[in-house]
mmCIF file of C-alpha atoms and ligand atoms in Angstrom:
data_model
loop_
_atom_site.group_PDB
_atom_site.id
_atom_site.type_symbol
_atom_site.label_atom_id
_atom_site.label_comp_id
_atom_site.label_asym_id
_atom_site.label_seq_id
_atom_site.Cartn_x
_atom_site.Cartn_y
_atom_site.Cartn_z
ATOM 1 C CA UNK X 1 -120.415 33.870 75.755
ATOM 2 C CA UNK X 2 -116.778 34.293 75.803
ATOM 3 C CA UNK X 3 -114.580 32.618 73.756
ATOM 4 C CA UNK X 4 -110.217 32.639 74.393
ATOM 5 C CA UNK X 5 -109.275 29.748 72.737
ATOM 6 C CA UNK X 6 -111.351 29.458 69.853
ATOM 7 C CA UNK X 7 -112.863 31.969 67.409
ATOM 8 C CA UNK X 8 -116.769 31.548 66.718
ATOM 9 C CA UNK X 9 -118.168 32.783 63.638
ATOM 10 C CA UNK X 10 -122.066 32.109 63.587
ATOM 11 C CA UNK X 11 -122.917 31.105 59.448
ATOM 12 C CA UNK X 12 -126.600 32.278 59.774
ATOM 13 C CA UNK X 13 -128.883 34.127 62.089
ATOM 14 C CA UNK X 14 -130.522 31.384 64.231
ATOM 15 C CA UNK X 15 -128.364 27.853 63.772
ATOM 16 C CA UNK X 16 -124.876 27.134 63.234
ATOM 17 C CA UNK X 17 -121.367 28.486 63.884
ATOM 18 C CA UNK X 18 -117.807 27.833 62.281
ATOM 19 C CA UNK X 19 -115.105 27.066 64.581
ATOM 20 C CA UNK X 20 -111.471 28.796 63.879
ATOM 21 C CA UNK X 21 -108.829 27.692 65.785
ATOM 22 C CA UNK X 22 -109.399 24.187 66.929
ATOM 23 C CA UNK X 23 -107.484 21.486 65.931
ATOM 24 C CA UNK X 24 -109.428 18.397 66.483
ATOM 25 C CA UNK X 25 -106.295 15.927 67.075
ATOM 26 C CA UNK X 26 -104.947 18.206 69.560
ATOM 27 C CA UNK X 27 -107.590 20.008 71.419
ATOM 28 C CA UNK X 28 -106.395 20.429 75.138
ATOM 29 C CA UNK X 29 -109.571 19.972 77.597
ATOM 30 C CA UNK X 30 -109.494 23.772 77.995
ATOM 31 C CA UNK X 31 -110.144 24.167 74.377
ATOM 32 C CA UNK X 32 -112.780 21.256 74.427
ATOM 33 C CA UNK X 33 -114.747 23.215 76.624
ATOM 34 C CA UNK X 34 -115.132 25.570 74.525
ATOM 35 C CA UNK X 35 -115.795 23.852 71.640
ATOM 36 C CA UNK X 36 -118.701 21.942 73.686
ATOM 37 C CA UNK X 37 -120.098 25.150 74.992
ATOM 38 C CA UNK X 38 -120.156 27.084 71.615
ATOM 39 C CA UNK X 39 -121.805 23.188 69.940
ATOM 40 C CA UNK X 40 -124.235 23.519 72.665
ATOM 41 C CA UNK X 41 -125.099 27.195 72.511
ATOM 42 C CA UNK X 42 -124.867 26.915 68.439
ATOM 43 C CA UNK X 43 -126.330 23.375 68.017
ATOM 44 C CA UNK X 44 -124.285 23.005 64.915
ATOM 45 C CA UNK X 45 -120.758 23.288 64.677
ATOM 46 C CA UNK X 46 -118.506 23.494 61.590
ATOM 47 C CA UNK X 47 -114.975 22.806 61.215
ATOM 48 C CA UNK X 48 -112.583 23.689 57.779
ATOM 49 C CA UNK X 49 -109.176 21.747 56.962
ATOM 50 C CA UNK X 50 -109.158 19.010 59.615
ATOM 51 C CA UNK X 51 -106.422 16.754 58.847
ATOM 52 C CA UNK X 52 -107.013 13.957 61.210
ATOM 53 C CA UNK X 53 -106.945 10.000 61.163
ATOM 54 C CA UNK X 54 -109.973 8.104 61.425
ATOM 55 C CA UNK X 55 -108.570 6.695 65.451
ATOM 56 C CA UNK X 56 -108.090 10.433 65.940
ATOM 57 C CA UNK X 57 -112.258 11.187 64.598
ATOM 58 C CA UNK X 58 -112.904 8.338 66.900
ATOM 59 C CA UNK X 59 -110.838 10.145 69.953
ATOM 60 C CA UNK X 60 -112.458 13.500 69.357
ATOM 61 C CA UNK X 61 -115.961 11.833 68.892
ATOM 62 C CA UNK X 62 -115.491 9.874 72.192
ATOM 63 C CA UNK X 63 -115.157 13.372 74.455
ATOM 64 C CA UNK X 64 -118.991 13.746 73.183
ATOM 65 C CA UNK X 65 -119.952 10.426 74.847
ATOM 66 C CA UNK X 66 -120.125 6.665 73.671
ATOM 67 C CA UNK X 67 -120.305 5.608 69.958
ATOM 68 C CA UNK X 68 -123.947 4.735 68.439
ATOM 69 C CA UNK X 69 -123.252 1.395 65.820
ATOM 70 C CA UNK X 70 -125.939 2.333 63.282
ATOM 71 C CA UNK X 71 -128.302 -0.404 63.125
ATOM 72 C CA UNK X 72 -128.857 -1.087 59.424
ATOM 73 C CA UNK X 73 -125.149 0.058 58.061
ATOM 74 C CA UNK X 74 -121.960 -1.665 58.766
ATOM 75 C CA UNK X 75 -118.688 0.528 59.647
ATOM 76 C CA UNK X 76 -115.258 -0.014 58.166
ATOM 77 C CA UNK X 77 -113.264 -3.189 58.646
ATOM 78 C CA UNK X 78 -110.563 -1.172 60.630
ATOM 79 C CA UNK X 79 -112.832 0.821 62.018
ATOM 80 C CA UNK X 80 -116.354 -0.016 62.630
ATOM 81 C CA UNK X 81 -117.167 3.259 64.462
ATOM 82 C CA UNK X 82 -117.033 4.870 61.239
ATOM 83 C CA UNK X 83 -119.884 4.556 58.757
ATOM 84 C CA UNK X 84 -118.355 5.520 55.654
ATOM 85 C CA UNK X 85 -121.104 7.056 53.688
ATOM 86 C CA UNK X 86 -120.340 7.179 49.354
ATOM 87 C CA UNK X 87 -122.316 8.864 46.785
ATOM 88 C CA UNK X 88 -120.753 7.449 43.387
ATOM 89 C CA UNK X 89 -121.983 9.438 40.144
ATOM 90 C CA UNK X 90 -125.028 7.963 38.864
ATOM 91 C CA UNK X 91 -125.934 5.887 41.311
ATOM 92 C CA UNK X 92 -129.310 7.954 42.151
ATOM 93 C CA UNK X 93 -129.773 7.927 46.046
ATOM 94 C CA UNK X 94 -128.701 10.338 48.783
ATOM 95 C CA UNK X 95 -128.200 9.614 52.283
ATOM 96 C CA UNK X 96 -129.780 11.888 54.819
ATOM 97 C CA UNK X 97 -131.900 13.702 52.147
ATOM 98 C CA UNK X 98 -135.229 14.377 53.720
ATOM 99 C CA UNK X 99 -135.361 16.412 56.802
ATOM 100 C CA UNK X 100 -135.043 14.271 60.077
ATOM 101 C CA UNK X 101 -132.756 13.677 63.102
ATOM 102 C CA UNK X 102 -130.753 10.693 63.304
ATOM 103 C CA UNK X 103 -131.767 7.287 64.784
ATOM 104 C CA UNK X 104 -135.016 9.118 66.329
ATOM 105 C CA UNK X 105 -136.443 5.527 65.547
ATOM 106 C CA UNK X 106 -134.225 3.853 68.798
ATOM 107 C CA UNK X 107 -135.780 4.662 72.015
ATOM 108 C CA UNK X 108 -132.321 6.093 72.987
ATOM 109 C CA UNK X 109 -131.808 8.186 70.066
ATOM 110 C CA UNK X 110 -127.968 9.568 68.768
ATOM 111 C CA UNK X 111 -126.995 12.625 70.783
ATOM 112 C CA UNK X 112 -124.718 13.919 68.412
ATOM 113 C CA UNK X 113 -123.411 13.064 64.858
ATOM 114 C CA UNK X 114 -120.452 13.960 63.324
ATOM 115 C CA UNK X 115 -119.208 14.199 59.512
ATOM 116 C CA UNK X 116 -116.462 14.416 58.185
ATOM 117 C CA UNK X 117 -115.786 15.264 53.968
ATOM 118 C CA UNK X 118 -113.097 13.278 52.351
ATOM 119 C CA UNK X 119 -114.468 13.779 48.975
ATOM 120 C CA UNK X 120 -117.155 16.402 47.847
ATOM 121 C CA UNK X 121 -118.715 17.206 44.750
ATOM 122 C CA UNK X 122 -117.447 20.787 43.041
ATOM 123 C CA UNK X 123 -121.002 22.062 43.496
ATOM 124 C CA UNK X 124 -123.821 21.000 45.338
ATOM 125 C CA UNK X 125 -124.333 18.515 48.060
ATOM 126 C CA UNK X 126 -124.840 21.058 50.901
ATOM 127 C CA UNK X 127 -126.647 20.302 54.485
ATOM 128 C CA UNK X 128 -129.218 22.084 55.723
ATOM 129 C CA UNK X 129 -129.784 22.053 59.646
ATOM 130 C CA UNK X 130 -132.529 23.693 61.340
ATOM 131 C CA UNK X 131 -133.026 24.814 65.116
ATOM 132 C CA UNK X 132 -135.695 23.151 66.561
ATOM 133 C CA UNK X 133 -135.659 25.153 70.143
ATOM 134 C CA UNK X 134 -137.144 27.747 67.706
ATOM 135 C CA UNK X 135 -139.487 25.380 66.452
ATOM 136 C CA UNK X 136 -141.144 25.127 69.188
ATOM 137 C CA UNK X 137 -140.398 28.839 70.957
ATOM 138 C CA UNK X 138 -142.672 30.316 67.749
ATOM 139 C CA UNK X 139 -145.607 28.260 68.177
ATOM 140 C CA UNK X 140 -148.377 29.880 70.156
ATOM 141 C CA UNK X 141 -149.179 29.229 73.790
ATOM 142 C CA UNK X 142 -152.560 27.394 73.314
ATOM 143 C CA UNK X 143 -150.717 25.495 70.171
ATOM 144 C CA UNK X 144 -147.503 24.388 72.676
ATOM 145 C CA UNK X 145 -149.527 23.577 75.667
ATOM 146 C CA UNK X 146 -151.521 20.779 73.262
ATOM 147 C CA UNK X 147 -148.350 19.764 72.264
ATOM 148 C CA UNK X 148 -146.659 19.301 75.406
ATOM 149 C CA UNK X 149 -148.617 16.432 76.476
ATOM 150 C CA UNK X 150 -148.388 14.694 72.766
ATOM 151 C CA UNK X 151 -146.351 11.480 72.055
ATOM 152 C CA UNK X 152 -145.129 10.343 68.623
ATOM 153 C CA UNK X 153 -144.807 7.379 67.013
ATOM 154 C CA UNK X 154 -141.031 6.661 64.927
ATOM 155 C CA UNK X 155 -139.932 4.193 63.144
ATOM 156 C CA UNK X 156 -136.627 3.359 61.190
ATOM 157 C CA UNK X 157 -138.274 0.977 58.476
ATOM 158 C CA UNK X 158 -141.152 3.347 57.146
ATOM 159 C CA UNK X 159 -143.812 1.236 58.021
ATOM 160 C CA UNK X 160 -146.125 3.913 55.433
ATOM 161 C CA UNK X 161 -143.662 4.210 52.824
ATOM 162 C CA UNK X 162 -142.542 0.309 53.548
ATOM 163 C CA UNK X 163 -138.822 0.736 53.457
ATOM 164 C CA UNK X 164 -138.011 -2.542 55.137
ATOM 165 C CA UNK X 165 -134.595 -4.780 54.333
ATOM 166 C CA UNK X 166 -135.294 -5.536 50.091
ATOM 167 C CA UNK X 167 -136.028 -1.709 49.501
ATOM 168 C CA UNK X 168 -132.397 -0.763 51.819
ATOM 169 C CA UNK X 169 -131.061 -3.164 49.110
ATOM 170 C CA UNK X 170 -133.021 -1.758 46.214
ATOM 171 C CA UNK X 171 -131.859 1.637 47.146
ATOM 172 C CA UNK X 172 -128.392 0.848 47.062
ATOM 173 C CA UNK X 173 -128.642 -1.027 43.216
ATOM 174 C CA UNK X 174 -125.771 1.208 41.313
ATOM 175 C CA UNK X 175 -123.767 1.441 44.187
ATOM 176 C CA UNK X 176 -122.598 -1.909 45.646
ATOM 177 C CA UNK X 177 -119.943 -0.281 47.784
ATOM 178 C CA UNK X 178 -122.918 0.679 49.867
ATOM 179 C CA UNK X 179 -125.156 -2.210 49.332
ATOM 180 C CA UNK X 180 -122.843 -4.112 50.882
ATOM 181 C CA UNK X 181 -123.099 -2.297 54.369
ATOM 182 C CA UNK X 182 -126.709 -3.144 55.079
ATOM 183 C CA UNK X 183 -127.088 -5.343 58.025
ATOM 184 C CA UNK X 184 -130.227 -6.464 59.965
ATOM 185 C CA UNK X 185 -130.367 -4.519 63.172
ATOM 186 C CA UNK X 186 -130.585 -7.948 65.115
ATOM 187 C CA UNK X 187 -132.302 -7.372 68.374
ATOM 188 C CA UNK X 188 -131.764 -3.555 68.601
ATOM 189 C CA UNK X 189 -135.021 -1.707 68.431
ATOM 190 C CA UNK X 190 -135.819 0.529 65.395
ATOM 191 C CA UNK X 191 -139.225 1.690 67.079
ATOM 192 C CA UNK X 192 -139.730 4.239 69.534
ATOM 193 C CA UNK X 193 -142.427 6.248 71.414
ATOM 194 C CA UNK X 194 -140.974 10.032 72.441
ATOM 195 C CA UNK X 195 -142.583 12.874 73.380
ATOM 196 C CA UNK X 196 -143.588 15.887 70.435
ATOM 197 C CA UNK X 197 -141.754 18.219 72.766
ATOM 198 C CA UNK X 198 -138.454 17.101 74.314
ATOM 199 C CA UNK X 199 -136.548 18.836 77.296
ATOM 200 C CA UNK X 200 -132.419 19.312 76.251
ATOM 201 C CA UNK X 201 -130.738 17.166 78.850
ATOM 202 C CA UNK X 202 -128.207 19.927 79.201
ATOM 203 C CA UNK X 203 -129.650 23.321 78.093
ATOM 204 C CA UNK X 204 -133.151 22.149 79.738
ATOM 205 C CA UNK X 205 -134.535 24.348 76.723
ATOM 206 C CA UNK X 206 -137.813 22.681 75.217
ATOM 207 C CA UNK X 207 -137.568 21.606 71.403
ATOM 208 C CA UNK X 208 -139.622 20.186 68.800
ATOM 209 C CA UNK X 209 -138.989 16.835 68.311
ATOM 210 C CA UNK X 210 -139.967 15.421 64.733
ATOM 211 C CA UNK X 211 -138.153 13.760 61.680
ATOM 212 C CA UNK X 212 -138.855 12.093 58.745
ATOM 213 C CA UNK X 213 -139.367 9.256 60.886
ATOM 214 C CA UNK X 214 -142.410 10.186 62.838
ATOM 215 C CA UNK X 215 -145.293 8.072 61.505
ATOM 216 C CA UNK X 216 -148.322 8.817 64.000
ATOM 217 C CA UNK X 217 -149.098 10.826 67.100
ATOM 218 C CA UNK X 218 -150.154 8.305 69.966
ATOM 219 C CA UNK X 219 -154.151 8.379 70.574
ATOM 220 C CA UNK X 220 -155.023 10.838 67.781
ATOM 221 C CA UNK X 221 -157.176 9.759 64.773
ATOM 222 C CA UNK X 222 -155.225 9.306 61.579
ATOM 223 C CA UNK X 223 -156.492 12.229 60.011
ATOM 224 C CA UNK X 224 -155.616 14.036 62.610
ATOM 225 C CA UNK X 225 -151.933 13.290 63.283
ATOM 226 C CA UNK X 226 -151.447 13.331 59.428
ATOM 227 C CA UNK X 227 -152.791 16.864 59.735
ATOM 228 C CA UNK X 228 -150.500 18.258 62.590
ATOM 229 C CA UNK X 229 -147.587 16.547 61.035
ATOM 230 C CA UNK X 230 -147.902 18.085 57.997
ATOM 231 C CA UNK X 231 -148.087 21.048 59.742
ATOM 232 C CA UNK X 232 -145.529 20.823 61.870
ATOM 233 C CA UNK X 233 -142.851 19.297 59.501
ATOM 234 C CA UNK X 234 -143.366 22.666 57.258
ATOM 235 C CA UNK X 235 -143.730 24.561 59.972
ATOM 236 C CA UNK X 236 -140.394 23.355 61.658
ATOM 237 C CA UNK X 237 -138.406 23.801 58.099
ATOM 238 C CA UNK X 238 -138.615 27.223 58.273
ATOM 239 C CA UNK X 239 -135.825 29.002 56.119
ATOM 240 C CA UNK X 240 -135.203 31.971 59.391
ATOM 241 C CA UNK X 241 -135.006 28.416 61.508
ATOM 242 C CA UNK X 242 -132.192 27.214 59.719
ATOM 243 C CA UNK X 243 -128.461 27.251 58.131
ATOM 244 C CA UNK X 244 -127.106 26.130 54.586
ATOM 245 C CA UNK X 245 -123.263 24.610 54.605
ATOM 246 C CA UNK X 246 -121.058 23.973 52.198
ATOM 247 C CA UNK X 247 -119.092 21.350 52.375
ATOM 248 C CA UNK X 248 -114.715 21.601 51.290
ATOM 249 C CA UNK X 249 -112.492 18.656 51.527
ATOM 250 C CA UNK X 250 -111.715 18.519 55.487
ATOM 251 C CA UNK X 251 -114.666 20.178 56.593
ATOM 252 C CA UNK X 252 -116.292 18.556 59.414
ATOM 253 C CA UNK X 253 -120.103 19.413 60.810
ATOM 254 C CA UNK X 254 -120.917 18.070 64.203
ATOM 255 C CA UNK X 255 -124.343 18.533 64.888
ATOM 256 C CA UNK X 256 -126.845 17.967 67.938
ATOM 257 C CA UNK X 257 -129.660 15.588 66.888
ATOM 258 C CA UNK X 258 -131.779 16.622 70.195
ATOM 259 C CA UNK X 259 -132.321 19.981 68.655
ATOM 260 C CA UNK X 260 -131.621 20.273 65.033
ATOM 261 C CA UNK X 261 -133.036 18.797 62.277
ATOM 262 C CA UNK X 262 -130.679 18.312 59.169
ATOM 263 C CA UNK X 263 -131.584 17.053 55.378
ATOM 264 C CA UNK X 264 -128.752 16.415 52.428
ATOM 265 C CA UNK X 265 -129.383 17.756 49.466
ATOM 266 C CA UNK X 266 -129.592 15.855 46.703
ATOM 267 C CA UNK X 267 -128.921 18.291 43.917
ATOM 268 C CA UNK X 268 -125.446 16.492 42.550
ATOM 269 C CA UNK X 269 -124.208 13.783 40.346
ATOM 270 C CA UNK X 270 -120.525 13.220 41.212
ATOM 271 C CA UNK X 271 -118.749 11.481 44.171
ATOM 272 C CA UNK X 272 -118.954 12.471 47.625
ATOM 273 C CA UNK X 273 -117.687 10.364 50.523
ATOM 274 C CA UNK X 274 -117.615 11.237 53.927
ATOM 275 C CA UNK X 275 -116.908 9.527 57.181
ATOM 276 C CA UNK X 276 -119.568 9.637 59.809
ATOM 277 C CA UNK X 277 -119.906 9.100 63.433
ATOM 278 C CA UNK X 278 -122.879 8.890 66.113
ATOM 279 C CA UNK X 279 -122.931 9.133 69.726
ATOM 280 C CA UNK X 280 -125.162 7.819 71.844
ATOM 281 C CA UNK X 281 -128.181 9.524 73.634
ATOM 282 C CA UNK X 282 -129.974 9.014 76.108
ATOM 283 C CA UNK X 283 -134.167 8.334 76.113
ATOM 284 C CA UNK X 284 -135.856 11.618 75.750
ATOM 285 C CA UNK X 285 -138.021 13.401 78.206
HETATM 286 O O1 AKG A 301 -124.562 13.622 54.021
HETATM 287 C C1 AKG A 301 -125.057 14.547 54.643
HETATM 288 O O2 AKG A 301 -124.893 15.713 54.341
HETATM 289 C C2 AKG A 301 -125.898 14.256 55.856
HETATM 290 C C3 AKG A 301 -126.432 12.870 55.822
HETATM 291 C C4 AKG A 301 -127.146 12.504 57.093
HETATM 292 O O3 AKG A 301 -128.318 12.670 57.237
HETATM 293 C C5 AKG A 301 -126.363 11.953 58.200
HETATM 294 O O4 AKG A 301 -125.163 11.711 58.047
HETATM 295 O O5 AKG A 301 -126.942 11.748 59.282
HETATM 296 FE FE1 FE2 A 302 -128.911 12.186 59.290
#
């Protein structure tokens, strides 16, 4: 792929590139292209010393398609677009920090999400992503033609581990900042069916599709699906399959939940705060 606006620097062998060059407040539509093309082709895109307002993370996000509300977190005041996402010292719980891919529990899941560091801790707090076209491209032939035909069950309240409203509280305990964000979804659905193995609207490539929200596989018995997720949760965290970042005041990662997963780590004790947008997606096929 040719690049002559921006410079793309892959981070790892499979997943992930940096972008140099793009400004994200003043990105012409030739230069957009680009930066779409390289986020498609990459799946994960990172960005270093973005100086931009929240409006102009809200323009940029808006070129990717429509905003996703998330459906158990308020936004800001000013800006309810943006879920502003705070880690405070102490206060013992990480966003994001098993693998998954977001909102997989709505039957349109988020396309893309984007996140942007205001504050980040002097070491630690990385994000893994990992490519999920190759997922699914190393399985064997027998293994992917079983899974082709396989839907999953996903849910955003953990009916297993029983998440539900008083443990989103609970979670939250030493950090009311964040406690005070979690709203009931209403009437928007936080269960879904999707298929194991998802076609990319736009790449038509076929990916595994599987997060920390699948609970069952529709029609197996439960031994069974536990079994094959097990499977292919490790199987789909490979280390070649993925990339490590490291986050810097004005970094921004925009990443493509329909074939990446991505975890947080939770290996810090010090203030982070980023600001964090979702687009919406479409139903998955
Ligand atoms: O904070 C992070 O590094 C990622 C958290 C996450 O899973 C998300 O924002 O969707
Ligand atoms: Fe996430």
């Amino acid at each position: 792929m040719e690049f002559r606006k921006i410079e793309v620097v892959p981070i790892s062998g499979n997943i992930g590139a940096l972008i140099n060059g793009a400004q994200l407040n003043a990105l012409n539509d030739e230069t957009f292209e680009e930066v779409y093309q390289a986020w498609l082709h990459h799946c994960v895109l990172f960005f270093r010393n973005q100086k931009i307002t929240p409006q102009e993370q809200i323009d940029f996000a808006q070129r990717f398609g429509e905003i996703h509300f998330h459906p158990y977190m308020k936004g800001l005041d000013e800006h309810p677009e943006i879920l502003e996402i705070i880690k405070e010292p102490g206060d013992g719980y990480t966003f994001g920090s098993v693998w998954h891919t977001d909102q997989m529990f709505n039957p349109k899941p988020a396309k893309a999400t984007m996140l942007y560091a205001h504050e980040v801790p002097k070491k630690g707090g990385d994000t893994m992503f990992s490519n999920q076209y190759l997922a699914y491209e190393t399985l064997s032939k027998p293994m992917r033609d079983m899974l082709n035909r396989v839907k999953t069950f996903n849910v955003g309240d953990g009916f297993r581990r029983g998440i539900g409203k008083a443990k989103r509280i609970d979670r939250y305990a030493k950090n009311p900042t964040m406690q005070a964000k979690i709203r009931d979804p209403g009437n928007v659905s936080t269960e879904a069916i999707h298929p194991l193995i998802r076609t990319h609207p736009e790449t038509k490539r076929k990916s595994l599709y599987i997060g920390s929200h699948t609970q069952t596989l529709d029609g197996f018995n439960a031994d069974e699906a536990d079994s094959i997720i097990d499977f292919l949760r490790n199987h789909s965290q490979r280390h070649e399959f993925t990339c490590r970042f490291r986050w810097e005041t004005g970094s921004i990662a925009l990443w493509d939940n329909r074939c990446v997963q991505h975890k947080a780590l939770a290996d810090y004790d010090e203030r982070r705060r980023t600001h964090r947008i979702t687009i919406a997606g479409e139903k998955p096929i």
